[in-house]
PDB file of C-alpha atoms in Angstrom:
ATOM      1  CA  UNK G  16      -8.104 -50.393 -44.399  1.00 43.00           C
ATOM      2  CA  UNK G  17     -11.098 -47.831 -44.296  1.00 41.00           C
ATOM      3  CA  UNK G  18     -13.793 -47.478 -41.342  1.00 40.00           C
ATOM      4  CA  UNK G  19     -17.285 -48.926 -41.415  1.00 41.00           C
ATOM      5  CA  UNK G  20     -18.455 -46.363 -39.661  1.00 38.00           C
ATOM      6  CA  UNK G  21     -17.732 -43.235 -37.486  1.00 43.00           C
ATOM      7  CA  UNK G  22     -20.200 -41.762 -35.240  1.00 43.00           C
ATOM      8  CA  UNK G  23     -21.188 -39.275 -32.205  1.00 39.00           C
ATOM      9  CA  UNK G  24     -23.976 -39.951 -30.087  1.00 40.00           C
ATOM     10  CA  UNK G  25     -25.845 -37.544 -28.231  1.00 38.00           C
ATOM     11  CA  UNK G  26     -23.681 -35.226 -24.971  1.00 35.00           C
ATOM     12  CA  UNK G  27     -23.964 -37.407 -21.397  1.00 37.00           C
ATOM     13  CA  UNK G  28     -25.272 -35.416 -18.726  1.00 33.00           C
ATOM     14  CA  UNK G  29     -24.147 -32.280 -17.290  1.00 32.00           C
ATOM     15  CA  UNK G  30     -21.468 -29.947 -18.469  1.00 30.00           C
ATOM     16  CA  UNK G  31     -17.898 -30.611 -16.863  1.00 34.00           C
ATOM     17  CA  UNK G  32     -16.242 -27.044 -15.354  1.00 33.00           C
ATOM     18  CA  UNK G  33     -14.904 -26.554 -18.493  1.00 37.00           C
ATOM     19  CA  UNK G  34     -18.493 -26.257 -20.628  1.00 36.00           C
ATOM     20  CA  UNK G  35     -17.274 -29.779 -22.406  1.00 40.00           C
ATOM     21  CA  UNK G  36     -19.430 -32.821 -21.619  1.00 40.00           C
ATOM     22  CA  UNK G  37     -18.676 -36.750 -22.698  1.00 44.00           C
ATOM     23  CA  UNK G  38     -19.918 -37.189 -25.821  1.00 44.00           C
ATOM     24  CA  UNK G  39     -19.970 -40.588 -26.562  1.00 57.00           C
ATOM     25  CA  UNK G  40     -17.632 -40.739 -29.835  1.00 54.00           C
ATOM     26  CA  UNK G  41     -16.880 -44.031 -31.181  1.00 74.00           C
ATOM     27  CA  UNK G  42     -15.231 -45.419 -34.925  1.00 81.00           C
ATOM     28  CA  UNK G  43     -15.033 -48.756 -35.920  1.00 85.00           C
ATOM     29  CA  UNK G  44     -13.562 -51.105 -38.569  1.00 89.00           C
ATOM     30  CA  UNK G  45     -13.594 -54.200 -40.195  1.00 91.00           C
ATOM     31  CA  UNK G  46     -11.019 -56.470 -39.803  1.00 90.00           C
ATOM     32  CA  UNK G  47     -11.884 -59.919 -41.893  1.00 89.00           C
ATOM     33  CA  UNK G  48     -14.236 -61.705 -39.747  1.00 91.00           C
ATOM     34  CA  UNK G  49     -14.312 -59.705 -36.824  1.00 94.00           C
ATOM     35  CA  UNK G  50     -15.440 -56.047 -36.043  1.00 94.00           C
ATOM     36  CA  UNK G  51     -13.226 -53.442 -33.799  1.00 96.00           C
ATOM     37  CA  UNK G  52     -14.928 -50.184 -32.351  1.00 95.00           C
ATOM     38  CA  UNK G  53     -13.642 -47.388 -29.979  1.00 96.00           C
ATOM     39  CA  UNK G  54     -16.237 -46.418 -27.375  1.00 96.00           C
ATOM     40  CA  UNK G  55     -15.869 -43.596 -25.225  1.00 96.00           C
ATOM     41  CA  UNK G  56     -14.928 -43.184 -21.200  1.00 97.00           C
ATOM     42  CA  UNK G  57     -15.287 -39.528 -21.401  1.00 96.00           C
ATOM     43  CA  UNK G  58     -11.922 -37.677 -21.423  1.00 96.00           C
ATOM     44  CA  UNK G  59      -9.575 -36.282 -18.874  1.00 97.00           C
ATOM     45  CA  UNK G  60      -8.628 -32.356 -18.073  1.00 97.00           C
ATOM     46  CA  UNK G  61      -5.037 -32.280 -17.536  1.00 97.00           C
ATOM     47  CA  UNK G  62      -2.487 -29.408 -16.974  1.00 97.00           C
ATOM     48  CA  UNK G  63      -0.435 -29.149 -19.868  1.00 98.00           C
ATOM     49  CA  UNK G  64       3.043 -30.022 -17.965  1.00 97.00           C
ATOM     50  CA  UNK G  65       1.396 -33.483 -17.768  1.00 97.00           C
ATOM     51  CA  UNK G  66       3.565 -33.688 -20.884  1.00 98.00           C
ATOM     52  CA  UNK G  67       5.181 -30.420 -21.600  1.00 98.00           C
ATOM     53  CA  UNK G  68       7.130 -30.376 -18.566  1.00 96.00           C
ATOM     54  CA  UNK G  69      10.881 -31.022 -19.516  1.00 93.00           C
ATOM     55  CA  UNK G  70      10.229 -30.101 -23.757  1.00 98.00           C
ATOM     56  CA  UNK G  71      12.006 -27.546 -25.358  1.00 97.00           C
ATOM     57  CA  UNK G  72       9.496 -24.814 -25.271  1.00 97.00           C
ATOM     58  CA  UNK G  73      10.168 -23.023 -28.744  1.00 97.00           C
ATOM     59  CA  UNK G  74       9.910 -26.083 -30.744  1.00 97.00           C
ATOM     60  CA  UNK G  75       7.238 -27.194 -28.753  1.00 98.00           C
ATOM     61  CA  UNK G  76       5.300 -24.059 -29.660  1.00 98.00           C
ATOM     62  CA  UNK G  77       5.281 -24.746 -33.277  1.00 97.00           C
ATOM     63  CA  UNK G  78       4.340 -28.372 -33.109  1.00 97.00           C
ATOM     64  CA  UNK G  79       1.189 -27.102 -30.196  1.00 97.00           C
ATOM     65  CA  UNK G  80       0.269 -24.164 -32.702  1.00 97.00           C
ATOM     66  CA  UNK G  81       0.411 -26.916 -36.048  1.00 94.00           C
ATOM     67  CA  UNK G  82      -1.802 -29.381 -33.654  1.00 95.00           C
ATOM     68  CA  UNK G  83      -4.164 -26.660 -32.631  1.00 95.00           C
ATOM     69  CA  UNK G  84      -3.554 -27.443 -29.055  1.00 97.00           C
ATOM     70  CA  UNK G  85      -3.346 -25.113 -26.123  1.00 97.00           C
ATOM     71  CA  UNK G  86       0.239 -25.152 -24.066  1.00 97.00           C
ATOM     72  CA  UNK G  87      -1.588 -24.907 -20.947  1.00 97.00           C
ATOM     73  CA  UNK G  88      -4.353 -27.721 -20.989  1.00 97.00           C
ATOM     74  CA  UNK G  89      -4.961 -30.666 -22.525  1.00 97.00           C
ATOM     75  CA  UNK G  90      -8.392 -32.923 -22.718  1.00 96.00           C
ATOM     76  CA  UNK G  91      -7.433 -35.537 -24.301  1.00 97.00           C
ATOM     77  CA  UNK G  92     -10.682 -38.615 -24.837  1.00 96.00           C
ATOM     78  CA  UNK G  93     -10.344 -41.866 -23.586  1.00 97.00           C
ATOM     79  CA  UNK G  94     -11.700 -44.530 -26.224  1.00 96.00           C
ATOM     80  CA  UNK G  95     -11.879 -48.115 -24.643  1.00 97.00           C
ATOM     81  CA  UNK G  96     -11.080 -50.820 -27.670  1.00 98.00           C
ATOM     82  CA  UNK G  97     -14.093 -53.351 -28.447  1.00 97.00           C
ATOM     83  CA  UNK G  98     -13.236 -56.537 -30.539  1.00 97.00           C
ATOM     84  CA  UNK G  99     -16.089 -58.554 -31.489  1.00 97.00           C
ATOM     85  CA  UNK G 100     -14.638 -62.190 -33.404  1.00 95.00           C
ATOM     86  CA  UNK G 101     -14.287 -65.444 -32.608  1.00 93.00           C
ATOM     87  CA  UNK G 102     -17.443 -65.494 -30.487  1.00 95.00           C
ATOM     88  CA  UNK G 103     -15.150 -63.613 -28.254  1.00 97.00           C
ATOM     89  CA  UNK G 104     -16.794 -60.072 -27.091  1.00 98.00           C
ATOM     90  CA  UNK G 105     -13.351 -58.681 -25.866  1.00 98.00           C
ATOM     91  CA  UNK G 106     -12.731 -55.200 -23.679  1.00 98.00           C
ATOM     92  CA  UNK G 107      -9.213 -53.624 -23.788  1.00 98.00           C
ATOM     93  CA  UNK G 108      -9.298 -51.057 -20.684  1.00 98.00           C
ATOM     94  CA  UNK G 109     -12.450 -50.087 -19.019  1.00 98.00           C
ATOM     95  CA  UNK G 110     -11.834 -46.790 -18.835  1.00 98.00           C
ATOM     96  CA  UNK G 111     -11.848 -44.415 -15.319  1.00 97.00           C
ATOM     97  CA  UNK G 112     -15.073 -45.445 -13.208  1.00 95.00           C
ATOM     98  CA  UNK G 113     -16.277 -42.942 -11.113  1.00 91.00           C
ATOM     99  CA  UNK G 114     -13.606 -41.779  -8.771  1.00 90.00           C
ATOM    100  CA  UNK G 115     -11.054 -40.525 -11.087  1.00 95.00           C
ATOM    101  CA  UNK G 116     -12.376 -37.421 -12.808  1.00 95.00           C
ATOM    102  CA  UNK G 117     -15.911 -36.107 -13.109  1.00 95.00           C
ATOM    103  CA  UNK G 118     -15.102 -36.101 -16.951  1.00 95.00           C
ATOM    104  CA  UNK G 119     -14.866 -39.469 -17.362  1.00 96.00           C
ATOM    105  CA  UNK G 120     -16.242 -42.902 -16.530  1.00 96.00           C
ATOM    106  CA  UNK G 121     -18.951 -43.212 -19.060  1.00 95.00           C
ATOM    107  CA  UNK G 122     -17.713 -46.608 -21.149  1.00 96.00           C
ATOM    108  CA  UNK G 123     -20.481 -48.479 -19.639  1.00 96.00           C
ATOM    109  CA  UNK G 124     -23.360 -45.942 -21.299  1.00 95.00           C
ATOM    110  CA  UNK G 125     -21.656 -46.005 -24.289  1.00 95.00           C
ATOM    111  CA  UNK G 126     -21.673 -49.798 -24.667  1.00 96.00           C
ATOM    112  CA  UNK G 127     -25.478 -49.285 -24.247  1.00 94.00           C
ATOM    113  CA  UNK G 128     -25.493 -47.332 -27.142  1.00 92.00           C
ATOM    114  CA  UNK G 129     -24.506 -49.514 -29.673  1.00 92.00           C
ATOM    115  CA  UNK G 130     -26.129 -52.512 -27.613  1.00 93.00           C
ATOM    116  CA  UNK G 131     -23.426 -54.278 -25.487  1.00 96.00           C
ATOM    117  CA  UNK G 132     -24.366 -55.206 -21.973  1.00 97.00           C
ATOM    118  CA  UNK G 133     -21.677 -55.371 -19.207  1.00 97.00           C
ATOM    119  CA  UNK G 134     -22.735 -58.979 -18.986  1.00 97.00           C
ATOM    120  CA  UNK G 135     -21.611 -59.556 -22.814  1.00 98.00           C
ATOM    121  CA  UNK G 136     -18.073 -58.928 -22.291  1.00 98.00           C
ATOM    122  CA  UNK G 137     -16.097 -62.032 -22.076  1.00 98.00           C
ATOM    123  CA  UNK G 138     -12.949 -61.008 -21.228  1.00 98.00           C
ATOM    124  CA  UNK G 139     -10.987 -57.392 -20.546  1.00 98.00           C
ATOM    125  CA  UNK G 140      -7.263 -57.371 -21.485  1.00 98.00           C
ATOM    126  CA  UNK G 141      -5.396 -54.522 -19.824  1.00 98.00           C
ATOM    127  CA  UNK G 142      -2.859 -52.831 -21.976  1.00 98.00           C
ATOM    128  CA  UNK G 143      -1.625 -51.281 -18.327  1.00 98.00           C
ATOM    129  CA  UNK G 144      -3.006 -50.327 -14.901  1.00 98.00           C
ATOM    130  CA  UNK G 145      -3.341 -46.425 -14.855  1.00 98.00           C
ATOM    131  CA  UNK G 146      -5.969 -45.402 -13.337  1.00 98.00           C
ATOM    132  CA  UNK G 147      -8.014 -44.551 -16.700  1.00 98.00           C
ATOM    133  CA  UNK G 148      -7.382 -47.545 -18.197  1.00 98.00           C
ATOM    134  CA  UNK G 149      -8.298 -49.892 -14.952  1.00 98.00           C
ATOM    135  CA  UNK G 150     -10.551 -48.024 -12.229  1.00 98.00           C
ATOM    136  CA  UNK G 151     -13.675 -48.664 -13.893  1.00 97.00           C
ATOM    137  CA  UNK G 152     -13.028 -52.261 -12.672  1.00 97.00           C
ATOM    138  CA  UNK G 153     -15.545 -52.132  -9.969  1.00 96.00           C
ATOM    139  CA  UNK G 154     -18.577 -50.737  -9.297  1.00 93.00           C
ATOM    140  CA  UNK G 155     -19.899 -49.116  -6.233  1.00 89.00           C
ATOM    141  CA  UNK G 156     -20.114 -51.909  -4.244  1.00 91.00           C
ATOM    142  CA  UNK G 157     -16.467 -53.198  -5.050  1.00 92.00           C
ATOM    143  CA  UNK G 158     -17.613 -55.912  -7.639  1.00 93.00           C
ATOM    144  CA  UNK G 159     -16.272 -56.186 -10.783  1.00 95.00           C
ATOM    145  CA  UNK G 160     -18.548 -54.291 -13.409  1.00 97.00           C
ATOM    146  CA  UNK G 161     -18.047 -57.356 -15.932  1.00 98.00           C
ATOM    147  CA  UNK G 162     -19.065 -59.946 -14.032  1.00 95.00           C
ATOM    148  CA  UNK G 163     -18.620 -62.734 -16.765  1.00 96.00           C
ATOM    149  CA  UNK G 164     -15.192 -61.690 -18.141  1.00 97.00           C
ATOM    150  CA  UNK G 165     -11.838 -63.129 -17.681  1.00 97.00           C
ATOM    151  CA  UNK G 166      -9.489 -60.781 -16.988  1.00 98.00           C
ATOM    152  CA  UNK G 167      -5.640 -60.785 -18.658  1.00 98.00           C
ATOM    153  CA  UNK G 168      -2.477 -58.456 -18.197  1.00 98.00           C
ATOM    154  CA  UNK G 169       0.695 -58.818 -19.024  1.00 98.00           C
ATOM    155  CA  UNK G 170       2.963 -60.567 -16.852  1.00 98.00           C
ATOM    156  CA  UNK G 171       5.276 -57.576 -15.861  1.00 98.00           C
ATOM    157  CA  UNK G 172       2.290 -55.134 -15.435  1.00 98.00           C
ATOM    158  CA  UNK G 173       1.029 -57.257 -12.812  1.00 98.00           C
ATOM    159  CA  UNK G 174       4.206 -57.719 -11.228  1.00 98.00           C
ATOM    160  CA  UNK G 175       5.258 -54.150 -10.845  1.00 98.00           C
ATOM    161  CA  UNK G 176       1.852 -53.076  -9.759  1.00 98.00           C
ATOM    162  CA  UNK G 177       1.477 -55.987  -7.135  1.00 98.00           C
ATOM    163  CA  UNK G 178       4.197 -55.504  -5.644  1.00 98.00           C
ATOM    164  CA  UNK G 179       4.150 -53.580  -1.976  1.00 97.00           C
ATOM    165  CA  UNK G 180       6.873 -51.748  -2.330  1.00 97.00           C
ATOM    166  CA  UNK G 181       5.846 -49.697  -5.723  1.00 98.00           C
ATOM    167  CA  UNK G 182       3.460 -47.433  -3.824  1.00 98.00           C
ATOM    168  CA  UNK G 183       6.788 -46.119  -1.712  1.00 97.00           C
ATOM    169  CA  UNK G 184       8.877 -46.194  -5.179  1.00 97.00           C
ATOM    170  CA  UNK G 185       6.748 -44.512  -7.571  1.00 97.00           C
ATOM    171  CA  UNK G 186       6.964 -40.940  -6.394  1.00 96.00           C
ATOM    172  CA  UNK G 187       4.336 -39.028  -4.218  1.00 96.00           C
ATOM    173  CA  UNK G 188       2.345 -37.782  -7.357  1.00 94.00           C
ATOM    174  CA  UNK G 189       1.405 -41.018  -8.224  1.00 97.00           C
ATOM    175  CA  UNK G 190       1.046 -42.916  -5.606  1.00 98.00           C
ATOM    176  CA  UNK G 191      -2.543 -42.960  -5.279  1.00 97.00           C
ATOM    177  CA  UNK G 192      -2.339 -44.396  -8.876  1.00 98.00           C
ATOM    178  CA  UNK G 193      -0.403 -47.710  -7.164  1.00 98.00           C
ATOM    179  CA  UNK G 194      -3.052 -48.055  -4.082  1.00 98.00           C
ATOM    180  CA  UNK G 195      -6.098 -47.818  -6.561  1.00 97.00           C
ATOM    181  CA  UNK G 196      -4.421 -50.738  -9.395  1.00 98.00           C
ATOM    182  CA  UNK G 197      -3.719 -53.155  -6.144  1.00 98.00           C
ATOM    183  CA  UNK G 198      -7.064 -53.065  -4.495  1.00 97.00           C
ATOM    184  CA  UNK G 199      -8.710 -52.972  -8.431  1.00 97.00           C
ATOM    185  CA  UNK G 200      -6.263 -56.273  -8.532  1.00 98.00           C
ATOM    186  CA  UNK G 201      -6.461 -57.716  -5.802  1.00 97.00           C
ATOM    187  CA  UNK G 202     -10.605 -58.102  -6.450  1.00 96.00           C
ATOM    188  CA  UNK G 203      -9.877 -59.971  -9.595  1.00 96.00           C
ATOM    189  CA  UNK G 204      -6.814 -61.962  -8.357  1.00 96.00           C
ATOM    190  CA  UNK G 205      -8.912 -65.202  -8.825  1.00 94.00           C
ATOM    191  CA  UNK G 206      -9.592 -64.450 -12.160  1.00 94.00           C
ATOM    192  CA  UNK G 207      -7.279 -63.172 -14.000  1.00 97.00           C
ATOM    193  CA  UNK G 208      -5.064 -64.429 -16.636  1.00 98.00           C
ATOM    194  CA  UNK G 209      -0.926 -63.134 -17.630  1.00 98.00           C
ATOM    195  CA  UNK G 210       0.769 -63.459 -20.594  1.00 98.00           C
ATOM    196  CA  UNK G 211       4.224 -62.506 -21.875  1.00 98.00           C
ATOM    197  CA  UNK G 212       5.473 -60.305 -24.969  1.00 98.00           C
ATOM    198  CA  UNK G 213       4.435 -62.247 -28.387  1.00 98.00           C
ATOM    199  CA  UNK G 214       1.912 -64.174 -26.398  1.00 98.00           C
ATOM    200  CA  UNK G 215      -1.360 -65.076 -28.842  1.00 98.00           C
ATOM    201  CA  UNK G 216      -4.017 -64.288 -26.123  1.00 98.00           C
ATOM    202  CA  UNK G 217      -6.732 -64.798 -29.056  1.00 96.00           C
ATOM    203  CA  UNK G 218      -6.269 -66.120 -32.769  1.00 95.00           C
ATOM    204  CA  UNK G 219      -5.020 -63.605 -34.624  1.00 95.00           C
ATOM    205  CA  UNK G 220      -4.219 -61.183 -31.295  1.00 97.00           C
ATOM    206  CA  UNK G 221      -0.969 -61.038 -29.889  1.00 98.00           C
ATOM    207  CA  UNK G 222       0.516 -59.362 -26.836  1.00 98.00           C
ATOM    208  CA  UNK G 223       3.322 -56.297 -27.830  1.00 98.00           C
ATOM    209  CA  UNK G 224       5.801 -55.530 -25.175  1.00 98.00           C
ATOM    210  CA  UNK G 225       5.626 -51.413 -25.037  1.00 98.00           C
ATOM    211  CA  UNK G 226       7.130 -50.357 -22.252  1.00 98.00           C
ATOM    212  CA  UNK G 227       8.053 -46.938 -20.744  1.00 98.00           C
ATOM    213  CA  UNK G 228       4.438 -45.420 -19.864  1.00 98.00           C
ATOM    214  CA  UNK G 229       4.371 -48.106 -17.199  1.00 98.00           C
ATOM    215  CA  UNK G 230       7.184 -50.805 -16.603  1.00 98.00           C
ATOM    216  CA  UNK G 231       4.419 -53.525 -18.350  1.00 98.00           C
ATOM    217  CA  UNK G 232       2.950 -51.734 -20.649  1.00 98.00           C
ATOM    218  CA  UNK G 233       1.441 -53.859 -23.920  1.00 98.00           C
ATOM    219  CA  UNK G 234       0.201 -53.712 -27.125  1.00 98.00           C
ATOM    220  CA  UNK G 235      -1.586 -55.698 -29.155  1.00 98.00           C
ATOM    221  CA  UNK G 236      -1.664 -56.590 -32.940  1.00 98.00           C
ATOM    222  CA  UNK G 237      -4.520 -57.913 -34.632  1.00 97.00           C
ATOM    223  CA  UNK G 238      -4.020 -59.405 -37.459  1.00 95.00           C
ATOM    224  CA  UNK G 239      -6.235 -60.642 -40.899  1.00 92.00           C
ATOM    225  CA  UNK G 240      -4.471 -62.125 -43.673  1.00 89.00           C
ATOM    226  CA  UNK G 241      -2.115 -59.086 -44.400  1.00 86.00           C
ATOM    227  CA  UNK G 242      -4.448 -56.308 -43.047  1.00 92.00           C
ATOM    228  CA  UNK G 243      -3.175 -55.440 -39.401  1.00 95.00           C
ATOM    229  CA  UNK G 244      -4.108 -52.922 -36.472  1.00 97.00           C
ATOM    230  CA  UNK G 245      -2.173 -51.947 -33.100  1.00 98.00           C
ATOM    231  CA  UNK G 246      -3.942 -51.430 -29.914  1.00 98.00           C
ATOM    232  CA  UNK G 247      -1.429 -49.198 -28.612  1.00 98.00           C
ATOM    233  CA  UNK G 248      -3.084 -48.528 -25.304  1.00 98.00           C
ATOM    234  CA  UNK G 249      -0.830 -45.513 -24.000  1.00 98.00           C
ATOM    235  CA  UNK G 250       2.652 -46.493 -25.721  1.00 98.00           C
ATOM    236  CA  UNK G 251       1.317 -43.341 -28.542  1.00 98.00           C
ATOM    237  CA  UNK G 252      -0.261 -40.931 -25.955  1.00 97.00           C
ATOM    238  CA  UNK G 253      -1.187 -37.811 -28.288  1.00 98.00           C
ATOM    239  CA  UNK G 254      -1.135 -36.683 -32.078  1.00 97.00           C
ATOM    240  CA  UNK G 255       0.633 -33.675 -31.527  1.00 97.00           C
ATOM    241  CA  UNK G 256       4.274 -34.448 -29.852  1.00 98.00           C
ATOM    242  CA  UNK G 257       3.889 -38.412 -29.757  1.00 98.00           C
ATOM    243  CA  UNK G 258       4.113 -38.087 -33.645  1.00 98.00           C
ATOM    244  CA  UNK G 259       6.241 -34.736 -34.167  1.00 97.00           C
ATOM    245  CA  UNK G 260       8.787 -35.275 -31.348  1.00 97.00           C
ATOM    246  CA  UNK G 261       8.401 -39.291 -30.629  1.00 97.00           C
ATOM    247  CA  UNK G 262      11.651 -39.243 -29.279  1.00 97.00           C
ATOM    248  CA  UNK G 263      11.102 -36.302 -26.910  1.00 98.00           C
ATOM    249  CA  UNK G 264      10.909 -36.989 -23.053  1.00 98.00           C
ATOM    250  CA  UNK G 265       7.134 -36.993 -21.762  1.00 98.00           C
ATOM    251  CA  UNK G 266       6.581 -36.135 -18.582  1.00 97.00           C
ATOM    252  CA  UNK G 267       3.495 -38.416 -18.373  1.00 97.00           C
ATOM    253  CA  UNK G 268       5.380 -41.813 -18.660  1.00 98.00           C
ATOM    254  CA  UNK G 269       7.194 -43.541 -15.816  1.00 98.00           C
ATOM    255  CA  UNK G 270      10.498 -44.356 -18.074  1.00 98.00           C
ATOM    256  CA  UNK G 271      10.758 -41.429 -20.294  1.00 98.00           C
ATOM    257  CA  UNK G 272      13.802 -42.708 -21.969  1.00 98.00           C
ATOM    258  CA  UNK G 273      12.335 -46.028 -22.435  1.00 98.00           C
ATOM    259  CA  UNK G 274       9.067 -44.814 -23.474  1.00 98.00           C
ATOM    260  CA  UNK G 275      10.180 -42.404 -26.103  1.00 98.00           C
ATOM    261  CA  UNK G 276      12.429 -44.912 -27.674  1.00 98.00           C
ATOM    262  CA  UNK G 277       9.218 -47.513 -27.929  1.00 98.00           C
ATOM    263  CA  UNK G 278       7.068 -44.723 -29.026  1.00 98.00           C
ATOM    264  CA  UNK G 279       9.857 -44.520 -31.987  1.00 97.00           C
ATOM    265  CA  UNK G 280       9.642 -48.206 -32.875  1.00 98.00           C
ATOM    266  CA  UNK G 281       6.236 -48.004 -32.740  1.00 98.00           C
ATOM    267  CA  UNK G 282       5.414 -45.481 -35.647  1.00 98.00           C
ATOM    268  CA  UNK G 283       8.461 -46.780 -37.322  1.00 97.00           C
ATOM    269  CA  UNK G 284       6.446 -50.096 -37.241  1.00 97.00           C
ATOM    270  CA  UNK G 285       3.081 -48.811 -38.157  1.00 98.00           C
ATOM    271  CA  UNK G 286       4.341 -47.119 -41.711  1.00 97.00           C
ATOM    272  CA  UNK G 287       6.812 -50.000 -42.497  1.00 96.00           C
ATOM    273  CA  UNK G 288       3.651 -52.707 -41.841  1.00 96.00           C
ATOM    274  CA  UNK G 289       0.939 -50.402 -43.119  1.00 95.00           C
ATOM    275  CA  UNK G 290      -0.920 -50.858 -39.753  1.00 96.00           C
ATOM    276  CA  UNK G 291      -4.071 -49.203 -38.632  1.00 96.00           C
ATOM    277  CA  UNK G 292      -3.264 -47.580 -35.144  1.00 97.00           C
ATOM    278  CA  UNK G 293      -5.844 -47.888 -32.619  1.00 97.00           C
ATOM    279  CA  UNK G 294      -4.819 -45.226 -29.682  1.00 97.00           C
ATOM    280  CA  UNK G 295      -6.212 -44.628 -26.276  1.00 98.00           C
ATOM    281  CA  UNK G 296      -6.068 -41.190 -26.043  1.00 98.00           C
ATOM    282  CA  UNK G 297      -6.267 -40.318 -29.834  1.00 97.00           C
ATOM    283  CA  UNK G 298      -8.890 -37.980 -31.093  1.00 95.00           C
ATOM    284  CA  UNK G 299     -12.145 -38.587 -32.742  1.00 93.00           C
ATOM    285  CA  UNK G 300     -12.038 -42.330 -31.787  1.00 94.00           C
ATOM    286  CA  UNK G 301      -8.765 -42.531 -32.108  1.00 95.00           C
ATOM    287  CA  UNK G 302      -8.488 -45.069 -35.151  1.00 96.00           C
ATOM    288  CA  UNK G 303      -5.936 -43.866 -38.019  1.00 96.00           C
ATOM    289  CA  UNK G 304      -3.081 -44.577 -39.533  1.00 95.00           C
ATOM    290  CA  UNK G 305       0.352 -43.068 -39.720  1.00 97.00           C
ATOM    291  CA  UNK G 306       2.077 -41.687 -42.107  1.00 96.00           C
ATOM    292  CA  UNK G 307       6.186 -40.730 -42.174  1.00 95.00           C
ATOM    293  CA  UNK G 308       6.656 -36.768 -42.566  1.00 88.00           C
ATOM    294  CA  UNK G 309      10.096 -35.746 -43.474  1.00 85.00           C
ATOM    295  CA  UNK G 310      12.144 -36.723 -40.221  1.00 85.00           C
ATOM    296  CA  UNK G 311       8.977 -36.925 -38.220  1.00 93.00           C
ATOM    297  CA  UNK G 312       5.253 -38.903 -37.954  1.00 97.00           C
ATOM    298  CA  UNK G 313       1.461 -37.582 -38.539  1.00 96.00           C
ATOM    299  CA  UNK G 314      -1.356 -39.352 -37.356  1.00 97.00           C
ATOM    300  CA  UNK G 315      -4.373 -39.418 -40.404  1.00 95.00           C
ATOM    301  CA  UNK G 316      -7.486 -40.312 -40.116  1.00 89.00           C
ATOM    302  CA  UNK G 317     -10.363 -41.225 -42.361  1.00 67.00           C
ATOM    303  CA  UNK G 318     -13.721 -39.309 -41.948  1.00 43.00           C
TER     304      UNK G 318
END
């Protein structure tokens, strides 16, 4: 499976403390009938212990210096998944909004770039509710930014984060992360849709339980005759460790253990089916494939 297309638009506005500004990156591909593109949020600054935290620091160092990534920082993008098939017009995450970081927050301008509307968007499927993948929900007057989509999560996603007792259980450092997903929820309550593991939420999509970066986190395989690609939302977080070390602890999922050991099946998955990975936080649009290296992963792409 190649790419159509890969492409990078013009910078957004105004340079983030760090000199970097959004550029709106996107890659797409055809997949029989229908057409899937990665459009850009921005991406996040983050202190490298976001993930680095509890790795062993030697071996880390080799696998950072290999990646060409700094121990100390990371700013990793944010590309929101765009499926166009079926007549459906189909959102996976919307990305940050404004009140996360000033780095992010910018899927809506880069939909106008390649002509989608807010209004076109039939329906948003959250892979989980982190703040980057669900606070560009609403706009600044609390309404939903897609006003003509029906919304889907997963069953157990919606669960965890509805519940009033996960904003006491999910530690201090993220419990900002539980208030923002309930109100962000609660405004769609009336309109959203859940669905279980191995769930067909569209022909030829289906739901793929991934849990460990939240207790709900999903996937989703779409499949074409015997061409296939995974959404894999968060479940693969990086290209550097995620791949290298998928069974190391990251300090940036809720279950570590359970995460790492998904993140495993995962790339075991994507060699044995030959499937195109489509990854939220993956670089230069983050569609590629992987590829088994000795006892370990890569991610490839295709330029």
């Amino acid at each position: 499976m190649h790419f159509t297309r890969r492409r990078l638009l013009g910078a957004g506005a105004g340079l983030t403390a760090m000199g970097l500004a959004p550029a709106r990156v996107w890659a797409e591909l055809a997949l029989g009938n229908a057409k899937v593109s990665t459009v850009s949020d921005g991406s996040l600054l983050l202190p490298g212990d976001f993930i680095f935290q509890h790795m062993p620091e030697v071996e880390l160092a080799k696998v950072l210096q290999e990646a060409g990534v700094p121990r100390d920082r990371l700013a990793p993008e944010c590309n929101v998944t765009l499926y166009q098939g079926g007549g459906n017009t189909v959102l996976f995450d919307v990305g940050s909004g404004p009140d996360f970081m000033p780095t992010a927050g910018n899927v809506t301008e880069s939909l106008d770039a390649i002509g989608v509307a807010p209004d076109d968007i039939t329906h948003v499927v959250f892979t989980h509710a982190h703040p980057d993948h669900i606070w560009g929900l609403l706009d600044d007057f609390d309404d939903p930014v897609f006003a003509n989509a029906t919304y889907m999560i997963g069953s157990d996603e919606w669960d965890y984060w509805w519940n009033p007792n996960t904003v006491d259980t999910i530690g201090e450092a993220r419990a900002a992360f539980a208030v923002g997903a309930k109100r962000r929820l609660e405004a769609i309550e009336d309109q959203i849709e859940r669905f279980d593991d191995g769930q067909e939420i569209f022909p030829g999509i289906a739901a793929v339980a991934s849990y460990g970066h939240t207790p709900g986190h999903m996937s989703f395989e779409i499949r074409s005759g015997s061409t296939s690609a995974l959404i894999a939302g968060d479940a693969i977080g990086n290209h550097h460790v995620a791949f290298h070390k998928p069974g190391w602890l990251s300090a940036s999922d809720q279950d570590p253990a359970l995460a790492a050991k998904t993140r495993a099946q995962l790339c075991d998955r994507l060699v044995t089916d030959d499937m195109t990975l489509i990854g939220f936080h993956l670089p230069n649009g983050g569609i590629g494939r992987t590829e088994k290296a000795s006892d370990s992963y890569r991610f490839i792409q295709d330029i």
